[in-house]
């Protein structure tokens, strides 16, 4: 690139040489931008893959407890209580303190992807099943995020991504229909899960534009959720921890508090920062497929033929929806605040 710039003054006397030098500079810049995008996309896909693994297990682990001794309230308390303790230093230690405006954004994030989100998903899991919950919330989210990105952020999706969204929707309908042939779905449960997916999508779009880092946003979500939920949890005596076994509490403490309360929040936020809202949320639509595979050894549930076809359609839709954006958008890469 430097050599091209240096050669430009010498080429001013020759218009043809000047044009060729300018074209070469453009090609070099474009190649550098594409190479940078590929590296960023690979890193983003790795963060998204880790998020998918954790989210998939979360549906199985949460369903395991809310149908036994622990209640929705216990799962929420463990998730954000432990998460707040682990992540608080990221925003409270000297030199890392945030302005009041960031705390205001954090409160909004907590209302969208904090305690209310977990309560809705846990309620949906209690009223439906792990398969139904894993096929509704994670696949509703990318559809809503894609539409909102197009309408409000003017993010050009392209026909490939729209085809991917259509495939995800078709797979969702087939998958939900397949699992509901075994047990009628609870309207309240389905509504709760769909609402949770919509809240997740709105949070994703707002986080991308917030300027907060992955860890900062995760810390604010946990701190605000703990501050708002734990007092009511204690005051109204909602705890059922005394009824559960030590092994069940330990499992939920690790999965809800450490993996979901801290790790998954950071990994998903990082994926959004690197991939953009549309591609990152589309990747999360792989959760039903991963959850179905996990349910085979964990719950003894084997997907039916129709479920297998639906999952395959969702996978294809995810690959299309997470496709490369148009060349016009490559110059605008989301950057994360250190």
JSON list of N, CA and C in Angstrom, two decimals, residues 141-151 277-278:
[
{"chain": "A", "resi": 141, "resn": "UNK", "atom": "N", "xyz": [-35.55, -15.41, 17.99]},
{"chain": "A", "resi": 141, "resn": "UNK", "atom": "CA", "xyz": [-34.64, -14.29, 18.16]},
{"chain": "A", "resi": 141, "resn": "UNK", "atom": "C", "xyz": [-33.98, -13.82, 16.86]},
{"chain": "A", "resi": 142, "resn": "UNK", "atom": "N", "xyz": [-33.35, -14.70, 16.05]},
{"chain": "A", "resi": 142, "resn": "UNK", "atom": "CA", "xyz": [-32.71, -14.21, 14.82]},
{"chain": "A", "resi": 142, "resn": "UNK", "atom": "C", "xyz": [-33.70, -13.66, 13.80]},
{"chain": "A", "resi": 143, "resn": "UNK", "atom": "N", "xyz": [-34.91, -14.20, 13.77]},
{"chain": "A", "resi": 143, "resn": "UNK", "atom": "CA", "xyz": [-35.91, -13.68, 12.84]},
{"chain": "A", "resi": 143, "resn": "UNK", "atom": "C", "xyz": [-36.28, -12.24, 13.21]},
{"chain": "A", "resi": 144, "resn": "UNK", "atom": "N", "xyz": [-36.52, -12.02, 14.50]},
{"chain": "A", "resi": 144, "resn": "UNK", "atom": "CA", "xyz": [-36.87, -10.67, 14.96]},
{"chain": "A", "resi": 144, "resn": "UNK", "atom": "C", "xyz": [-35.69, -9.73, 14.77]},
{"chain": "A", "resi": 145, "resn": "UNK", "atom": "N", "xyz": [-34.48, -10.20, 15.10]},
{"chain": "A", "resi": 145, "resn": "UNK", "atom": "CA", "xyz": [-33.29, -9.35, 14.97]},
{"chain": "A", "resi": 145, "resn": "UNK", "atom": "C", "xyz": [-33.05, -8.97, 13.51]},
{"chain": "A", "resi": 146, "resn": "UNK", "atom": "N", "xyz": [-33.22, -9.92, 12.60]},
{"chain": "A", "resi": 146, "resn": "UNK", "atom": "CA", "xyz": [-33.02, -9.63, 11.19]},
{"chain": "A", "resi": 146, "resn": "UNK", "atom": "C", "xyz": [-33.99, -8.59, 10.66]},
{"chain": "A", "resi": 147, "resn": "UNK", "atom": "N", "xyz": [-35.26, -8.72, 11.05]},
{"chain": "A", "resi": 147, "resn": "UNK", "atom": "CA", "xyz": [-36.27, -7.76, 10.61]},
{"chain": "A", "resi": 147, "resn": "UNK", "atom": "C", "xyz": [-36.01, -6.37, 11.21]},
{"chain": "A", "resi": 148, "resn": "UNK", "atom": "N", "xyz": [-35.70, -6.33, 12.51]},
{"chain": "A", "resi": 148, "resn": "UNK", "atom": "CA", "xyz": [-35.44, -5.05, 13.16]},
{"chain": "A", "resi": 148, "resn": "UNK", "atom": "C", "xyz": [-34.19, -4.38, 12.60]},
{"chain": "A", "resi": 149, "resn": "UNK", "atom": "N", "xyz": [-33.17, -5.19, 12.28]},
{"chain": "A", "resi": 149, "resn": "UNK", "atom": "CA", "xyz": [-31.94, -4.63, 11.70]},
{"chain": "A", "resi": 149, "resn": "UNK", "atom": "C", "xyz": [-32.23, -3.98, 10.35]},
{"chain": "A", "resi": 150, "resn": "UNK", "atom": "N", "xyz": [-33.09, -4.62, 9.59]},
{"chain": "A", "resi": 150, "resn": "UNK", "atom": "CA", "xyz": [-33.44, -4.10, 8.26]},
{"chain": "A", "resi": 150, "resn": "UNK", "atom": "C", "xyz": [-34.28, -2.84, 8.37]},
{"chain": "A", "resi": 151, "resn": "UNK", "atom": "N", "xyz": [-35.25, -2.84, 9.29]},
{"chain": "A", "resi": 151, "resn": "UNK", "atom": "CA", "xyz": [-36.20, -1.72, 9.39]},
{"chain": "A", "resi": 151, "resn": "UNK", "atom": "C", "xyz": [-35.58, -0.51, 10.07]},
{"chain": "A", "resi": 277, "resn": "UNK", "atom": "N", "xyz": [-25.11, -8.07, 14.49]},
{"chain": "A", "resi": 277, "resn": "UNK", "atom": "CA", "xyz": [-26.30, -8.61, 15.14]},
{"chain": "A", "resi": 277, "resn": "UNK", "atom": "C", "xyz": [-26.97, -9.72, 14.32]},
{"chain": "A", "resi": 278, "resn": "UNK", "atom": "N", "xyz": [-27.13, -9.51, 13.02]},
{"chain": "A", "resi": 278, "resn": "UNK", "atom": "CA", "xyz": [-27.87, -10.47, 12.20]},
{"chain": "A", "resi": 278, "resn": "UNK", "atom": "C", "xyz": [-27.17, -11.83, 12.14]}
]
